[in-house]
CSV table of C-alpha atoms and ligand atoms in Angstrom, one decimal:
chain,number,residue,atom,x,y,z
A,1,MET,CA,43.5,5.4,22.2
A,2,SER,CA,45.5,2.2,21.9
A,3,LEU,CA,48.2,1.5,19.4
A,4,ASN,CA,45.9,-0.3,17.0
A,5,GLY,CA,43.5,2.6,17.1
A,6,HIS,CA,40.9,0.7,18.9
A,7,GLU,CA,39.9,1.2,22.5
A,8,ASN,CA,38.1,-1.2,24.8
A,9,GLN,CA,40.5,-4.0,25.5
A,10,GLU,CA,38.0,-6.0,27.6
A,11,GLN,CA,34.9,-8.0,26.9
A,12,THR,CA,36.4,-10.6,24.7
A,13,VAL,CA,34.8,-13.9,25.9
A,14,PRO,CA,31.1,-14.4,26.0
A,15,THR,CA,29.5,-15.0,29.4
A,16,PRO,CA,27.4,-18.2,29.4
A,17,CYS,CA,24.3,-16.0,29.6
A,18,GLU,CA,25.4,-14.0,26.5
A,19,ALA,CA,26.0,-17.2,24.5
A,20,GLU,CA,22.5,-18.4,25.2
A,21,GLU,CA,20.2,-15.4,25.4
A,22,LEU,CA,18.9,-13.3,22.6
A,23,ARG,CA,18.9,-9.5,23.2
A,24,TYR,CA,17.1,-6.8,21.4
A,25,ASP,CA,18.2,-3.8,23.5
A,26,TRP,CA,21.9,-3.4,22.5
A,27,SER,CA,23.0,0.2,22.8
A,28,VAL,CA,25.1,1.8,20.0
A,29,ASP,CA,27.9,2.3,22.6
A,30,GLU,CA,27.9,-1.4,23.6
A,31,ILE,CA,28.0,-2.4,19.9
A,32,LEU,CA,30.7,0.0,19.1
A,33,SER,CA,32.8,-1.3,21.9
A,34,ILE,CA,32.5,-4.8,20.5
A,35,LEU,CA,33.2,-3.6,17.0
A,36,GLN,CA,36.4,-1.9,18.2
A,37,SER,CA,37.6,-4.5,20.5
A,38,PRO,CA,41.0,-6.3,19.8
A,39,LEU,CA,40.6,-8.4,16.7
A,40,VAL,CA,41.8,-11.8,18.0
A,41,GLY,CA,39.5,-11.6,21.1
A,42,LEU,CA,36.6,-10.4,18.9
A,43,VAL,CA,36.9,-13.3,16.5
A,44,HIS,CA,37.2,-15.7,19.5
A,45,ARG,CA,34.1,-14.3,21.1
A,46,ALA,CA,32.2,-14.5,17.8
A,47,GLN,CA,33.3,-18.0,17.2
A,48,SER,CA,32.3,-19.1,20.7
A,49,VAL,CA,28.8,-17.6,20.2
A,50,HIS,CA,28.6,-19.2,16.8
A,51,ARG,CA,29.3,-22.7,18.1
A,52,VAL,CA,26.5,-22.5,20.7
A,53,HIS,CA,23.9,-21.6,18.1
A,54,HIS,CA,24.9,-23.2,14.8
A,55,GLU,CA,25.6,-26.6,13.4
A,56,GLU,CA,29.4,-26.6,13.3
A,57,GLY,CA,31.1,-25.9,10.0
A,58,THR,CA,28.3,-25.5,7.5
A,59,VAL,CA,28.2,-22.7,4.9
A,60,GLN,CA,25.0,-22.0,2.9
A,61,LEU,CA,25.4,-21.3,-0.8
A,62,ALA,CA,22.9,-18.7,-2.1
A,63,SER,CA,22.8,-18.0,-5.8
A,64,LEU,CA,21.7,-14.6,-7.1
A,65,LEU,CA,20.1,-13.7,-10.3
A,66,SER,CA,19.0,-10.2,-11.5
A,67,ILE,CA,15.6,-10.9,-13.0
A,68,LYS,CA,15.0,-7.3,-14.0
A,69,THR,CA,18.1,-5.2,-14.5
A,70,GLY,CA,18.7,-1.4,-14.5
A,71,ALA,CA,16.5,1.7,-15.0
A,72,CYS,CA,15.6,1.9,-11.3
A,73,PRO,CA,14.0,5.3,-10.4
A,74,GLU,CA,15.8,5.4,-6.9
A,75,ASP,CA,19.0,7.3,-6.5
A,76,CYS,CA,21.0,4.9,-4.2
A,77,LYS,CA,24.5,6.3,-4.6
A,78,TYR,CA,26.1,2.8,-4.5
A,79,CYS,CA,24.0,1.2,-7.1
A,80,PRO,CA,24.9,0.6,-10.7
A,81,GLN,CA,21.2,0.0,-11.5
A,82,SER,CA,20.0,3.4,-10.7
A,83,ALA,CA,18.6,5.3,-13.8
A,84,HIS,CA,20.2,8.4,-12.3
A,85,TYR,CA,23.7,7.2,-13.2
A,86,ALA,CA,22.9,5.1,-16.3
A,87,LYS,CA,24.6,7.5,-18.7
A,88,LYS,CA,27.9,7.2,-16.7
A,89,THR,CA,27.7,3.5,-15.8
A,90,GLY,CA,26.5,2.5,-19.3
A,91,LEU,CA,24.5,-0.4,-17.8
A,92,GLU,CA,22.0,-1.7,-20.3
A,93,ARG,CA,18.4,-2.0,-19.0
A,94,GLU,CA,16.6,-5.2,-19.4
A,95,THR,CA,13.0,-6.2,-19.0
A,96,LEU,CA,11.7,-8.8,-16.6
A,97,LEU,CA,13.1,-12.3,-17.5
A,98,ASP,CA,10.6,-15.0,-18.4
A,99,VAL,CA,9.8,-17.7,-15.9
A,100,ASP,CA,11.4,-20.6,-17.9
A,101,THR,CA,14.8,-18.7,-18.1
A,102,VAL,CA,14.8,-18.1,-14.4
A,103,LEU,CA,13.8,-21.6,-13.5
A,104,GLU,CA,16.5,-22.9,-15.8
A,105,ARG,CA,19.1,-20.8,-13.9
A,106,ALA,CA,17.7,-22.0,-10.6
A,107,ARG,CA,18.1,-25.6,-11.7
A,108,ALA,CA,21.7,-24.9,-12.7
A,109,ALA,CA,22.4,-23.2,-9.3
A,110,ARG,CA,20.9,-26.2,-7.5
A,111,ALA,CA,23.1,-28.6,-9.6
A,112,ALA,CA,26.1,-26.5,-8.6
A,113,GLY,CA,25.3,-26.9,-4.9
A,114,ALA,CA,23.2,-23.9,-4.0
A,115,THR,CA,20.3,-24.3,-1.6
A,116,ARG,CA,18.9,-20.8,-1.8
A,117,PHE,CA,18.0,-19.0,-5.0
A,118,CYS,CA,17.7,-15.2,-4.7
A,119,MET,CA,16.1,-13.1,-7.4
A,120,GLY,CA,16.6,-9.3,-7.5
A,121,ALA,CA,14.6,-6.7,-9.5
A,122,ALA,CA,15.7,-3.1,-9.9
A,123,TRP,CA,12.3,-1.7,-8.8
A,124,ARG,CA,11.5,1.0,-6.4
A,125,GLU,CA,8.4,-0.9,-5.4
A,126,VAL,CA,6.2,-3.7,-6.6
A,127,ARG,CA,3.3,-2.9,-8.9
A,128,ASP,CA,0.4,-5.3,-9.1
A,129,GLY,CA,0.0,-6.7,-12.6
A,130,PRO,CA,1.5,-9.2,-15.0
A,131,ASP,CA,5.1,-8.6,-13.9
A,132,PHE,CA,4.3,-9.3,-10.2
A,133,ASP,CA,2.3,-12.4,-11.2
A,134,ARG,CA,5.3,-13.6,-13.1
A,135,VAL,CA,7.5,-13.2,-10.1
A,136,LEU,CA,5.0,-15.2,-8.0
A,137,GLU,CA,5.3,-18.0,-10.6
A,138,MET,CA,9.1,-17.8,-10.3
A,139,VAL,CA,8.9,-18.1,-6.6
A,140,SER,CA,6.6,-21.2,-6.6
A,141,GLY,CA,8.7,-22.8,-9.4
A,142,VAL,CA,11.9,-22.4,-7.3
A,143,ARG,CA,10.2,-23.8,-4.2
A,144,GLU,CA,8.9,-26.8,-6.2
A,145,MET,CA,12.6,-27.6,-7.0
A,146,GLY,CA,13.2,-27.9,-3.3
A,147,MET,CA,15.2,-24.7,-3.0
A,148,GLU,CA,14.7,-21.8,-0.6
A,149,ALA,CA,13.4,-18.8,-2.6
A,150,CYS,CA,14.3,-15.2,-1.8
A,151,VAL,CA,13.3,-12.1,-3.7
A,152,THR,CA,14.3,-8.5,-3.4
A,153,LEU,CA,11.8,-6.2,-5.3
A,154,GLY,CA,11.8,-2.9,-3.4
A,155,MET,CA,8.9,-1.7,-1.3
A,156,LEU,CA,5.8,-3.8,-0.7
A,157,THR,CA,2.2,-3.4,0.4
A,158,GLN,CA,0.8,-5.8,3.0
A,159,GLU,CA,-1.3,-7.5,0.3
A,160,GLN,CA,1.8,-8.0,-1.9
A,161,ALA,CA,3.7,-9.5,1.0
A,162,ASP,CA,0.8,-11.9,1.7
A,163,ARG,CA,0.7,-12.9,-1.9
A,164,LEU,CA,4.4,-13.7,-1.9
A,165,ALA,CA,3.9,-15.7,1.3
A,166,ASP,CA,1.1,-17.7,-0.4
A,167,ALA,CA,3.4,-18.4,-3.3
A,168,GLY,CA,5.7,-20.1,-0.8
A,169,LEU,CA,8.5,-17.4,-0.6
A,170,THR,CA,11.1,-18.3,2.0
A,171,ALA,CA,12.7,-14.9,2.6
A,172,TYR,CA,12.4,-11.3,1.4
A,173,ASN,CA,15.6,-9.3,1.2
A,174,HIS,CA,15.3,-5.6,2.0
A,175,ASN,CA,18.4,-4.0,3.4
A,176,ILE,CA,18.6,-0.9,5.6
A,177,ASP,CA,22.0,-0.3,3.9
A,178,THR,CA,23.5,2.0,6.6
A,179,SER,CA,22.7,3.9,9.8
A,180,PRO,CA,19.6,6.1,10.1
A,181,GLU,CA,22.0,9.0,10.6
A,182,PHE,CA,24.0,8.4,7.4
A,183,TYR,CA,21.1,7.3,5.2
A,184,SER,CA,20.3,10.7,3.7
A,185,GLU,CA,23.9,10.9,2.4
A,186,ILE,CA,23.3,7.8,0.3
A,187,ILE,CA,19.6,7.9,-0.8
A,188,SER,CA,17.2,10.7,-1.2
A,189,THR,CA,14.3,9.1,-3.0
A,190,ARG,CA,12.9,7.2,0.0
A,191,THR,CA,13.2,7.3,3.7
A,192,TYR,CA,14.7,4.9,6.3
A,193,GLN,CA,11.1,4.5,7.7
A,194,ASP,CA,10.0,3.3,4.2
A,195,ARG,CA,12.5,0.5,4.5
A,196,ILE,CA,11.4,-0.3,8.1
A,197,ASP,CA,7.7,-0.4,7.1
A,198,THR,CA,8.3,-2.9,4.3
A,199,ILE,CA,10.4,-5.1,6.6
A,200,ALA,CA,7.5,-5.0,9.1
A,201,ARG,CA,5.0,-6.1,6.4
A,202,VAL,CA,7.3,-9.0,5.4
A,203,ARG,CA,7.5,-10.1,9.1
A,204,LYS,CA,3.7,-9.8,9.4
A,205,SER,CA,3.2,-12.1,6.4
A,206,LYS,CA,5.4,-14.7,8.1
A,207,ILE,CA,8.1,-14.6,5.5
A,208,ASP,CA,11.7,-14.7,6.8
A,209,VAL,CA,13.4,-11.4,6.8
A,210,CYS,CA,16.8,-11.0,5.1
A,211,CYS,CA,18.1,-7.6,6.1
A,212,GLY,CA,21.6,-6.2,6.3
A,213,GLY,CA,23.7,-3.4,4.8
A,214,ILE,CA,26.8,-2.1,3.2
A,215,ILE,CA,30.1,-0.9,4.6
A,216,GLY,CA,32.7,1.2,2.8
A,217,MET,CA,30.4,4.1,1.7
A,218,GLY,CA,32.2,6.7,3.8
A,219,GLU,CA,30.3,6.0,7.0
A,220,SER,CA,31.9,6.2,10.4
A,221,GLU,CA,32.4,3.2,12.8
A,222,ARG,CA,29.6,4.6,14.9
A,223,ASP,CA,27.4,4.5,11.8
A,224,ARG,CA,28.2,0.8,11.4
A,225,ALA,CA,27.4,0.2,15.0
A,226,SER,CA,24.2,2.2,14.7
A,227,MET,CA,23.2,0.1,11.6
A,228,LEU,CA,23.8,-3.1,13.6
A,229,GLN,CA,21.7,-1.7,16.4
A,230,VAL,CA,18.7,-1.2,14.1
A,231,LEU,CA,19.1,-4.8,12.9
A,232,ALA,CA,19.6,-6.3,16.4
A,233,GLY,CA,16.7,-4.2,17.7
A,234,MET,CA,14.3,-6.1,15.4
A,235,ASP,CA,12.4,-8.7,17.4
A,236,PRO,CA,12.8,-11.4,16.1
A,237,HIS,CA,16.2,-10.7,14.6
A,238,PRO,CA,16.3,-11.0,10.8
A,239,GLU,CA,16.8,-14.7,9.9
A,240,SER,CA,19.6,-13.6,7.5
A,241,VAL,CA,21.9,-10.7,7.7
A,242,PRO,CA,23.9,-9.9,4.5
A,243,ILE,CA,27.0,-7.8,5.1
A,244,ASN,CA,28.1,-6.2,1.9
A,245,ALA,CA,31.4,-4.4,1.2
A,246,LEU,CA,30.7,-1.7,-1.3
A,247,VAL,CA,31.5,-2.7,-4.9
A,248,ALA,CA,32.6,0.7,-6.1
A,249,VAL,CA,31.2,0.7,-9.7
A,250,THR,CA,32.5,3.2,-12.2
A,251,GLY,CA,29.9,5.8,-13.0
A,252,THR,CA,28.2,5.7,-9.6
A,253,PRO,CA,28.7,8.6,-7.1
A,254,LEU,CA,30.7,6.2,-4.9
A,255,GLU,CA,33.1,5.1,-7.6
A,256,LYS,CA,36.1,6.7,-5.8
A,257,GLN,CA,35.6,5.1,-2.4
A,258,ASN,CA,38.6,3.2,-1.1
A,259,PRO,CA,38.0,-0.6,-0.7
A,260,VAL,CA,37.3,-1.7,2.8
A,261,GLU,CA,40.1,-3.4,4.7
A,262,ALA,CA,39.6,-7.1,5.2
A,263,THR,CA,39.7,-6.6,9.0
A,264,GLU,CA,36.8,-4.1,8.8
A,265,MET,CA,34.7,-6.8,7.2
A,266,VAL,CA,35.8,-9.4,9.8
A,267,ARG,CA,34.8,-6.9,12.6
A,268,MET,CA,31.4,-6.3,11.1
A,269,ILE,CA,30.7,-10.0,10.7
A,270,ALA,CA,31.9,-10.9,14.2
A,271,THR,CA,29.9,-8.2,15.8
A,272,ALA,CA,26.8,-9.2,13.8
A,273,ARG,CA,27.3,-12.8,15.0
A,274,ILE,CA,27.7,-11.8,18.6
A,275,ILE,CA,24.6,-9.6,18.8
A,276,MET,CA,22.4,-11.7,16.5
A,277,PRO,CA,23.6,-15.2,17.5
A,278,LYS,CA,21.0,-17.2,15.7
A,279,SER,CA,20.9,-15.3,12.4
A,280,ARG,CA,22.5,-16.5,9.3
A,281,VAL,CA,25.2,-13.9,8.6
A,282,ARG,CA,26.0,-13.8,4.9
A,283,LEU,CA,29.4,-12.6,3.6
A,284,SER,CA,27.9,-10.8,0.6
A,285,ALA,CA,29.1,-8.4,-2.0
A,286,GLY,CA,32.7,-7.4,-2.2
A,287,ARG,CA,34.4,-10.8,-2.0
A,288,GLN,CA,36.3,-10.1,-5.2
A,289,SER,CA,38.4,-7.6,-3.3
A,290,LEU,CA,39.1,-10.0,-0.4
A,291,SER,CA,41.8,-12.6,-0.4
A,292,ARG,CA,40.8,-16.2,0.2
A,293,GLU,CA,42.4,-15.9,3.7
A,294,ALA,CA,40.4,-12.8,4.5
A,295,GLN,CA,37.2,-14.6,3.5
A,296,ILE,CA,38.2,-17.6,5.6
A,297,LEU,CA,38.7,-15.2,8.5
A,298,CYS,CA,35.1,-13.9,7.9
A,299,LEU,CA,33.9,-17.5,8.0
A,300,LEU,CA,35.8,-18.0,11.3
A,301,ALA,CA,34.2,-14.9,12.6
A,302,GLY,CA,30.7,-16.3,12.2
A,303,ALA,CA,29.7,-15.8,8.6
A,304,ASN,CA,27.8,-19.0,7.5
A,305,SER,CA,26.6,-18.1,4.1
A,306,ILE,CA,28.0,-16.7,0.9
A,307,PHE,CA,26.6,-15.6,-2.5
A,308,TYR,CA,27.7,-18.3,-4.9
A,309,GLY,CA,27.9,-18.0,-8.6
A,310,GLU,CA,30.1,-15.9,-11.0
A,311,LYS,CA,27.8,-12.9,-10.8
A,312,LEU,CA,26.1,-11.0,-8.1
A,313,LEU,CA,23.3,-8.9,-9.7
A,314,THR,CA,25.4,-6.9,-12.2
A,315,THR,CA,29.0,-7.2,-10.9
A,316,PRO,CA,31.4,-10.2,-10.8
A,317,ASN,CA,31.7,-12.7,-7.9
A,318,PRO,CA,34.3,-15.4,-7.4
A,319,GLU,CA,34.2,-18.5,-9.5
A,320,THR,CA,32.2,-21.4,-8.1
A,321,ASP,CA,35.1,-23.9,-8.1
A,322,GLU,CA,37.3,-21.4,-6.2
A,323,ASP,CA,34.6,-21.1,-3.5
A,324,ILE,CA,34.2,-24.8,-3.1
A,325,GLU,CA,38.0,-25.1,-2.8
A,326,MET,CA,38.0,-22.3,-0.2
A,327,ILE,CA,35.3,-24.0,1.9
A,328,ARG,CA,37.2,-27.3,1.7
A,329,GLU,CA,40.5,-25.6,2.5
A,330,ALA,CA,38.9,-24.0,5.6
A,331,GLY,CA,37.7,-27.4,6.8
A,332,LEU,CA,34.0,-26.4,6.4
A,333,HIS,CA,31.3,-28.0,4.4
A,334,VAL,CA,28.5,-26.9,2.2
A,335,LEU,CA,25.0,-26.9,3.8
A,336,GLU,CA,22.9,-29.5,1.9
A,337,ALA,CA,19.3,-29.2,1.0
A,338,GLU,CA,16.9,-30.6,3.6
A,339,ARG,CA,15.2,-33.8,2.5
B,1,SAM,N1,15.7,-2.6,-5.6
B,1,SAM,C1,15.6,-3.4,-4.5
B,1,SAM,C2,16.1,-2.7,-3.3
B,1,SAM,O1,16.8,-1.8,-3.3
B,1,SAM,O2,15.7,-3.3,-2.2
B,1,SAM,C3,16.4,-4.7,-4.7
B,1,SAM,C4,17.7,-4.8,-5.3
B,1,SAM,S1,19.1,-3.9,-4.6
B,1,SAM,C5,20.3,-4.0,-5.8
B,1,SAM,C6,19.5,-4.9,-3.2
B,1,SAM,C7,20.7,-4.5,-2.3
B,1,SAM,O3,21.9,-4.7,-3.0
B,1,SAM,C8,20.8,-3.1,-1.9
B,1,SAM,O4,19.9,-2.8,-0.8
B,1,SAM,C9,22.2,-3.0,-1.4
B,1,SAM,O5,22.3,-3.2,-0.1
B,1,SAM,C10,22.9,-4.0,-2.3
B,1,SAM,N2,23.8,-3.4,-3.3
B,1,SAM,C11,23.5,-2.8,-4.4
B,1,SAM,N3,24.5,-2.3,-5.1
B,1,SAM,C12,25.6,-2.6,-4.3
B,1,SAM,C13,27.0,-2.3,-4.4
B,1,SAM,N4,27.5,-1.6,-5.4
B,1,SAM,N5,27.8,-2.8,-3.5
B,1,SAM,C14,27.3,-3.5,-2.4
B,1,SAM,N6,26.0,-3.7,-2.2
B,1,SAM,C15,25.2,-3.3,-3.1
B,2,DTB,C1,22.5,-8.2,-0.7
B,2,DTB,O1,22.5,-7.8,0.5
B,2,DTB,N1,23.5,-8.1,-1.6
B,2,DTB,C2,23.0,-8.6,-2.9
B,2,DTB,C3,21.6,-9.1,-2.6
B,2,DTB,N2,21.4,-8.7,-1.2
B,2,DTB,C4,20.5,-8.8,-3.5
B,2,DTB,C5,23.2,-7.7,-4.0
B,2,DTB,C6,24.6,-7.2,-4.2
B,2,DTB,C7,24.7,-6.3,-5.4
B,2,DTB,C8,26.1,-5.9,-5.7
B,2,DTB,C9,26.1,-5.0,-6.9
B,2,DTB,C10,25.7,-5.7,-8.2
B,2,DTB,O2,26.1,-6.8,-8.5
B,2,DTB,O3,24.9,-5.0,-8.9
B,3,SF4,FE1,17.1,0.7,-7.2
B,3,SF4,FE2,17.6,-1.2,-5.4
B,3,SF4,FE3,19.6,-0.1,-6.8
B,3,SF4,FE4,18.4,1.4,-5.0
B,3,SF4,S1,19.5,-0.5,-4.6
B,3,SF4,S2,18.9,2.0,-7.2
B,3,SF4,S3,16.3,0.6,-5.2
B,3,SF4,S4,17.9,-1.4,-7.6
């Protein structure tokens, strides 16, 4: 073990072949050795891969809105929206928002500079009926505004995925959250395979896949590598990969988790960038506990998107003007809508 607690001092610069080729067969050990490699070399390697595959210096702003909040039957230990912890979190449940309210919010997000509008519902799965029809209307409304539309609604059947595709949905967010090995510590009401099956349906319906996970839930570094292996084993890789740091919400079973170190977030992002070179890596939940400098380091390590707007789904996110200032300060620029 080295002084910084991380082994594997080699492998810091990408070979020309690595910078250009996509791989789907990374082993957990290979990924772990990247994740644990010396930080400066890791960031350099990620940045080198990033520059080969992405337009230099752009950051996509994605706005989030909870269109149906709380009372979710699942027991995800990190989640303030689970009905299982509602007595302790005190989160008020809300019914599905109406289409006009949502489109108004999308318009405001677009005016503030966002190019993607993500709508989240605290559902275990989609049920056919008036609520789903309403979500389809929201999707087509957002698309008509010229924004990318993403939804996260829980599990889907193939027919539901196809209907979302027909409504023009750009991407579906469905996170694997953690490693297959650690999953049962976090969620008991559905299996890892349920997640994988929904993601496969989304892929089959030709909607882009947005799939990532959370760190800071008590998992090991090997779990983190194993989660990344599942993501990088998807062929094609998910078009976007959100990396969330746990927001430890009072009243949830994970309320006492220590915040993740900024460098842990940088390591996850850099590793995701290296093994999924073309994906959009999103620096997602947890930015409130990262300094501006730590966030800039994440952008340097290959993150090219953030959630933008004062609220995530139910918890706070940095102010929009602070984010614009951070992007400017880093010498980056906001990705503009395609015309
Ligand atoms: N119910 C749907 C589902 O689980 O797919 C959609 C909404 S759910 C809130 C979307 C994702 O948000 C989760 O999969 C998880 O990765 C992330 N998330 C939820 N609560 C979080 C928290 N406290 N900290 C970090 N990420 C969180
Ligand atoms: C994702 O990976 N992170 C977002 C989005 N996809 C839906 C959600 C973060 C939620 C954080 C806790 C909250 O605000 O409720
Ligand atoms: Fe429900 Fe999604 Fe929260 Fe799990 S993460 S409790 S499925 S809203």
